[in-house]
């Protein structure tokens, strides 16, 4: 190793003199406090083995406790700019990985996340690397058999023993390659004739290394490209241009439901792969159905699907395959944005407005913003697709920061369904009709079902009755841990807290005044289900919400039964609003469009518009057309009206000026600080103290930062802890984050208090 020369003619510090031989140090960060970074000496015989992105074990604190940490930087010990006192540093105790777990560009991304979301770097890296990456999982090789074309051509001329001839005939007729077992099964023979055919080179063998417990080991059904319509073609051309330019442009693909966005993604990805690069496709967790997987597996050879039910060893296996460059396309939920593809060429986010792209624990990152940064670092396009783009993305597109591409028509030119509202005020006034389903909706359901159509009903509240109240004294049964009314669940006859899962047997008498005849009111999906069953006893009905869909696979199973027509009426929470493509659905009913409209959240209107539009998009996908009936107490509400007209632009034009006026995103960056503690008084006082510190700081610096609160959070008590929150906003996000980091960094937090900072919060409750 060459000695580093001092650029300036300055004598070295005296304590460095006896140690003039070079040494290297590593900056190490930790996933838990104290987070570091701290410097450690790399023992000289390890100097070539330690690299950025690897894990090491180092002594931490007093004593000899060894802790796992991540190396984020290698430094020469004598660089003048950062001389380290060798005698004060300790040695790295052990190297954990032989190769870096995160490559340089992911490390760069991790540093950005750490700064952006005010989260220690070690915690960020721990999030990026899946837990199972350490376990080495077994793999095995599987042979996929096919018949070469030249053999097919002379099939009839071959003189073969009967069993071999039969096996060869079956294999040549198969539309996709078969495994030995599959072929033996189909031909009713043993493996021996197949082996002979292989030896005679009449069968081509393709070896693929597959994971022992790979669930997706089915022969792929290959599908051909569709012929793009002009709007799709133009969208593809524009994206391709960005691919060729190697630019880091962000493209908002605003395409109405059923406009064929997926086909555009697929073609853009094909182009990227032809350039020798790879792709990431992010979808909401709920959309990771076998249908979605199949759509990508039918078009690409090497697809890795990262869903939440993977075991740690499967995750590890995927990670290795991806890092080795063996995967062309990674399809996954939020965390797939960290997939270590070596030559990433494009990132696509489908349903980019979806709230599941934001992580609700530290680091509280939004995959859309991380993807944006990753695309900048890699100089590749980022495609954000949605029928209802987030106002953040849409505003940036309108302002010219992003490219805006529209798909204004449905593929195949089917019209959008007719949407009309039903005024629940007049329905309730008439008194002749009780229940959740109004007369016009009931009639429409009858009509749709009699014409062999299927029906979807959306109600965004699970349970049976959403409140349990004593009609005599007015007492409402609440959770003792949370400030929330308990929901009555009919099937288990329990009253359940939807926040902490606290449960008691549903009461029959009031615990306060002893009145017998407590009332279960408010409408949940269970009650709706009971009503549907009594009104439509002859049509099979299925409820889909997180209570019925807890078992792995139950979601897919339910959708299969709906798809094959066994189920006529599908009802459920927002779970049924997204992405489903069932041509036979001719009616969608929204039971109550107002459930989200009046929440104390500046995105309440956006959520409502989005939910109604998305669920409306589930119909009118086949030849029979479709219609949507929206029950509401607010038919003249502008958000409901815009949804009725399928008019996203109109909605955005109403909403964006309001965001600007009140200083909400996308105009100012928002940060939310939540303080919680067992004592309402202490938690409130600590929140007040944070508010005062922030305001003091602003007064001194004169920065354009606004602070709101503290106030009791809308969910004032959760899991036994009182909660207060405050908001800070700034037109300059960096300034805002720096100030919050400074102020929170100096807080002396009492033991019984916890606080978090959420940058760009989605959850306001
Ligand atoms: P989106 O994702 O925009 O809601 P999809 O990609 O699911 O729309 O497409 C809706 C339907 O239209 C799918 O069944 C798809 O196969 C079909 N489709 C899309 N593009 C074309 C095309 N160019 N020609 C024929 N069918 C198409
Ligand atoms: Zn609770």
mmCIF file of C-alpha atoms in Angstrom, residues 171-304:
data_model
loop_
_atom_site.group_PDB
_atom_site.id
_atom_site.type_symbol
_atom_site.label_atom_id
_atom_site.label_comp_id
_atom_site.label_asym_id
_atom_site.label_seq_id
_atom_site.Cartn_x
_atom_site.Cartn_y
_atom_site.Cartn_z
ATOM 1 C CA UNK A 171 -44.277 -33.459 -25.598
ATOM 2 C CA UNK A 172 -44.289 -32.055 -29.112
ATOM 3 C CA UNK A 173 -47.995 -31.252 -28.754
ATOM 4 C CA UNK A 174 -47.499 -29.427 -25.456
ATOM 5 C CA UNK A 175 -47.640 -25.650 -25.654
ATOM 6 C CA UNK A 176 -45.003 -25.233 -22.951
ATOM 7 C CA UNK A 177 -41.961 -27.180 -21.695
ATOM 8 C CA UNK A 178 -42.681 -30.039 -19.252
ATOM 9 C CA UNK A 179 -40.702 -31.511 -16.391
ATOM 10 C CA UNK A 180 -39.780 -35.217 -16.508
ATOM 11 C CA UNK A 181 -42.467 -35.976 -13.925
ATOM 12 C CA UNK A 182 -45.117 -34.069 -15.827
ATOM 13 C CA UNK A 183 -44.281 -35.819 -19.111
ATOM 14 C CA UNK A 184 -44.102 -39.272 -17.490
ATOM 15 C CA UNK A 185 -47.501 -38.567 -15.959
ATOM 16 C CA UNK A 186 -49.053 -37.428 -19.221
ATOM 17 C CA UNK A 187 -47.615 -40.328 -21.238
ATOM 18 C CA UNK A 188 -48.279 -42.921 -18.559
ATOM 19 C CA UNK A 189 -44.700 -44.200 -18.681
ATOM 20 C CA UNK A 190 -41.668 -44.327 -16.401
ATOM 21 C CA UNK A 191 -38.674 -42.017 -16.643
ATOM 22 C CA UNK A 192 -36.688 -44.591 -18.681
ATOM 23 C CA UNK A 193 -38.159 -43.924 -22.169
ATOM 24 C CA UNK A 194 -37.789 -40.186 -21.575
ATOM 25 C CA UNK A 195 -34.172 -40.662 -20.638
ATOM 26 C CA UNK A 196 -33.580 -42.637 -23.873
ATOM 27 C CA UNK A 197 -35.139 -39.822 -25.911
ATOM 28 C CA UNK A 198 -32.825 -37.318 -24.220
ATOM 29 C CA UNK A 199 -29.802 -39.482 -24.969
ATOM 30 C CA UNK A 200 -30.849 -39.692 -28.629
ATOM 31 C CA UNK A 201 -31.042 -35.873 -28.572
ATOM 32 C CA UNK A 202 -34.674 -36.003 -29.695
ATOM 33 C CA UNK A 203 -35.605 -33.977 -26.614
ATOM 34 C CA UNK A 204 -34.024 -30.697 -25.673
ATOM 35 C CA UNK A 205 -33.227 -30.264 -21.981
ATOM 36 C CA UNK A 206 -33.192 -26.883 -20.309
ATOM 37 C CA UNK A 207 -31.838 -26.931 -16.756
ATOM 38 C CA UNK A 208 -33.236 -24.334 -14.423
ATOM 39 C CA UNK A 209 -32.153 -23.904 -10.856
ATOM 40 C CA UNK A 210 -35.204 -23.591 -8.682
ATOM 41 C CA UNK A 211 -35.741 -23.179 -5.028
ATOM 42 C CA UNK A 212 -36.852 -26.263 -3.134
ATOM 43 C CA UNK A 213 -40.086 -24.676 -2.082
ATOM 44 C CA UNK A 214 -40.773 -22.575 -5.127
ATOM 45 C CA UNK A 215 -44.552 -22.305 -5.411
ATOM 46 C CA UNK A 216 -44.482 -20.895 -8.890
ATOM 47 C CA UNK A 217 -43.052 -24.000 -10.467
ATOM 48 C CA UNK A 218 -45.681 -24.419 -13.125
ATOM 49 C CA UNK A 219 -44.954 -24.402 -16.810
ATOM 50 C CA UNK A 220 -45.393 -20.857 -17.993
ATOM 51 C CA UNK A 221 -48.283 -20.091 -20.257
ATOM 52 C CA UNK A 222 -46.734 -17.776 -22.785
ATOM 53 C CA UNK A 223 -48.925 -15.026 -24.189
ATOM 54 C CA UNK A 224 -48.317 -12.945 -27.262
ATOM 55 C CA UNK A 225 -48.165 -9.156 -27.315
ATOM 56 C CA UNK A 226 -51.459 -7.355 -27.838
ATOM 57 C CA UNK A 227 -51.731 -4.876 -30.627
ATOM 58 C CA UNK A 228 -51.543 -1.497 -28.934
ATOM 59 C CA UNK A 229 -54.201 1.098 -29.604
ATOM 60 C CA UNK A 230 -52.966 4.547 -30.694
ATOM 61 C CA UNK A 231 -53.014 6.041 -27.196
ATOM 62 C CA UNK A 232 -51.080 3.094 -25.788
ATOM 63 C CA UNK A 233 -48.617 3.252 -28.666
ATOM 64 C CA UNK A 234 -48.004 6.934 -28.119
ATOM 65 C CA UNK A 235 -47.478 6.343 -24.374
ATOM 66 C CA UNK A 236 -45.028 3.558 -25.144
ATOM 67 C CA UNK A 237 -43.127 5.710 -27.648
ATOM 68 C CA UNK A 238 -42.689 8.472 -25.106
ATOM 69 C CA UNK A 239 -41.475 6.114 -22.400
ATOM 70 C CA UNK A 240 -39.128 4.372 -24.840
ATOM 71 C CA UNK A 241 -37.602 7.691 -25.704
ATOM 72 C CA UNK A 242 -36.700 8.240 -22.060
ATOM 73 C CA UNK A 243 -35.238 4.732 -21.886
ATOM 74 C CA UNK A 244 -33.042 5.424 -24.904
ATOM 75 C CA UNK A 245 -31.985 8.819 -23.576
ATOM 76 C CA UNK A 246 -30.865 7.235 -20.291
ATOM 77 C CA UNK A 247 -32.647 10.036 -18.543
ATOM 78 C CA UNK A 248 -34.099 9.980 -15.047
ATOM 79 C CA UNK A 249 -37.454 11.332 -16.056
ATOM 80 C CA UNK A 250 -40.632 10.624 -14.080
ATOM 81 C CA UNK A 251 -43.698 9.868 -16.167
ATOM 82 C CA UNK A 252 -47.223 10.029 -14.788
ATOM 83 C CA UNK A 253 -49.366 7.616 -16.793
ATOM 84 C CA UNK A 254 -52.870 8.790 -16.062
ATOM 85 C CA UNK A 255 -55.050 6.101 -17.596
ATOM 86 C CA UNK A 256 -58.672 5.482 -16.658
ATOM 87 C CA UNK A 257 -59.578 2.084 -15.229
ATOM 88 C CA UNK A 258 -59.296 -0.538 -17.952
ATOM 89 C CA UNK A 259 -57.340 1.684 -20.314
ATOM 90 C CA UNK A 260 -54.582 -0.906 -20.687
ATOM 91 C CA UNK A 261 -51.819 0.581 -18.565
ATOM 92 C CA UNK A 262 -50.355 -2.821 -17.757
ATOM 93 C CA UNK A 263 -49.845 -3.568 -21.430
ATOM 94 C CA UNK A 264 -47.876 -0.325 -21.749
ATOM 95 C CA UNK A 265 -45.696 -1.221 -18.746
ATOM 96 C CA UNK A 266 -45.011 -4.652 -20.181
ATOM 97 C CA UNK A 267 -43.924 -3.308 -23.547
ATOM 98 C CA UNK A 268 -41.715 -0.647 -22.001
ATOM 99 C CA UNK A 269 -40.091 -3.316 -19.822
ATOM 100 C CA UNK A 270 -39.518 -5.548 -22.863
ATOM 101 C CA UNK A 271 -37.602 -2.722 -24.425
ATOM 102 C CA UNK A 272 -35.518 -2.224 -21.287
ATOM 103 C CA UNK A 273 -34.684 -5.935 -21.229
ATOM 104 C CA UNK A 274 -33.614 -5.782 -24.870
ATOM 105 C CA UNK A 275 -31.100 -3.155 -23.737
ATOM 106 C CA UNK A 276 -29.712 -5.735 -21.280
ATOM 107 C CA UNK A 277 -31.321 -4.106 -18.284
ATOM 108 C CA UNK A 278 -33.897 -5.082 -15.681
ATOM 109 C CA UNK A 279 -37.104 -3.739 -14.213
ATOM 110 C CA UNK A 280 -38.943 -3.287 -10.935
ATOM 111 C CA UNK A 281 -42.744 -3.216 -10.872
ATOM 112 C CA UNK A 282 -44.336 -2.099 -7.614
ATOM 113 C CA UNK A 283 -47.992 -2.867 -6.987
ATOM 114 C CA UNK A 284 -50.123 -2.512 -3.850
ATOM 115 C CA UNK A 285 -49.820 -5.588 -1.650
ATOM 116 C CA UNK A 286 -53.501 -6.402 -2.213
ATOM 117 C CA UNK A 287 -52.936 -6.587 -5.987
ATOM 118 C CA UNK A 288 -50.253 -9.278 -5.762
ATOM 119 C CA UNK A 289 -52.751 -11.934 -6.821
ATOM 120 C CA UNK A 290 -51.962 -15.001 -8.926
ATOM 121 C CA UNK A 291 -53.587 -13.144 -11.849
ATOM 122 C CA UNK A 292 -51.072 -10.305 -11.575
ATOM 123 C CA UNK A 293 -48.213 -12.769 -11.247
ATOM 124 C CA UNK A 294 -49.445 -14.734 -14.225
ATOM 125 C CA UNK A 295 -49.736 -11.576 -16.314
ATOM 126 C CA UNK A 296 -46.038 -10.898 -15.896
ATOM 127 C CA UNK A 297 -44.913 -14.519 -15.916
ATOM 128 C CA UNK A 298 -46.738 -15.001 -19.213
ATOM 129 C CA UNK A 299 -44.638 -12.310 -20.835
ATOM 130 C CA UNK A 300 -41.195 -12.528 -19.239
ATOM 131 C CA UNK A 301 -38.895 -15.416 -18.732
ATOM 132 C CA UNK A 302 -37.417 -14.606 -15.355
ATOM 133 C CA UNK A 303 -39.830 -12.939 -12.997
ATOM 134 C CA UNK A 304 -39.409 -12.790 -9.232
#
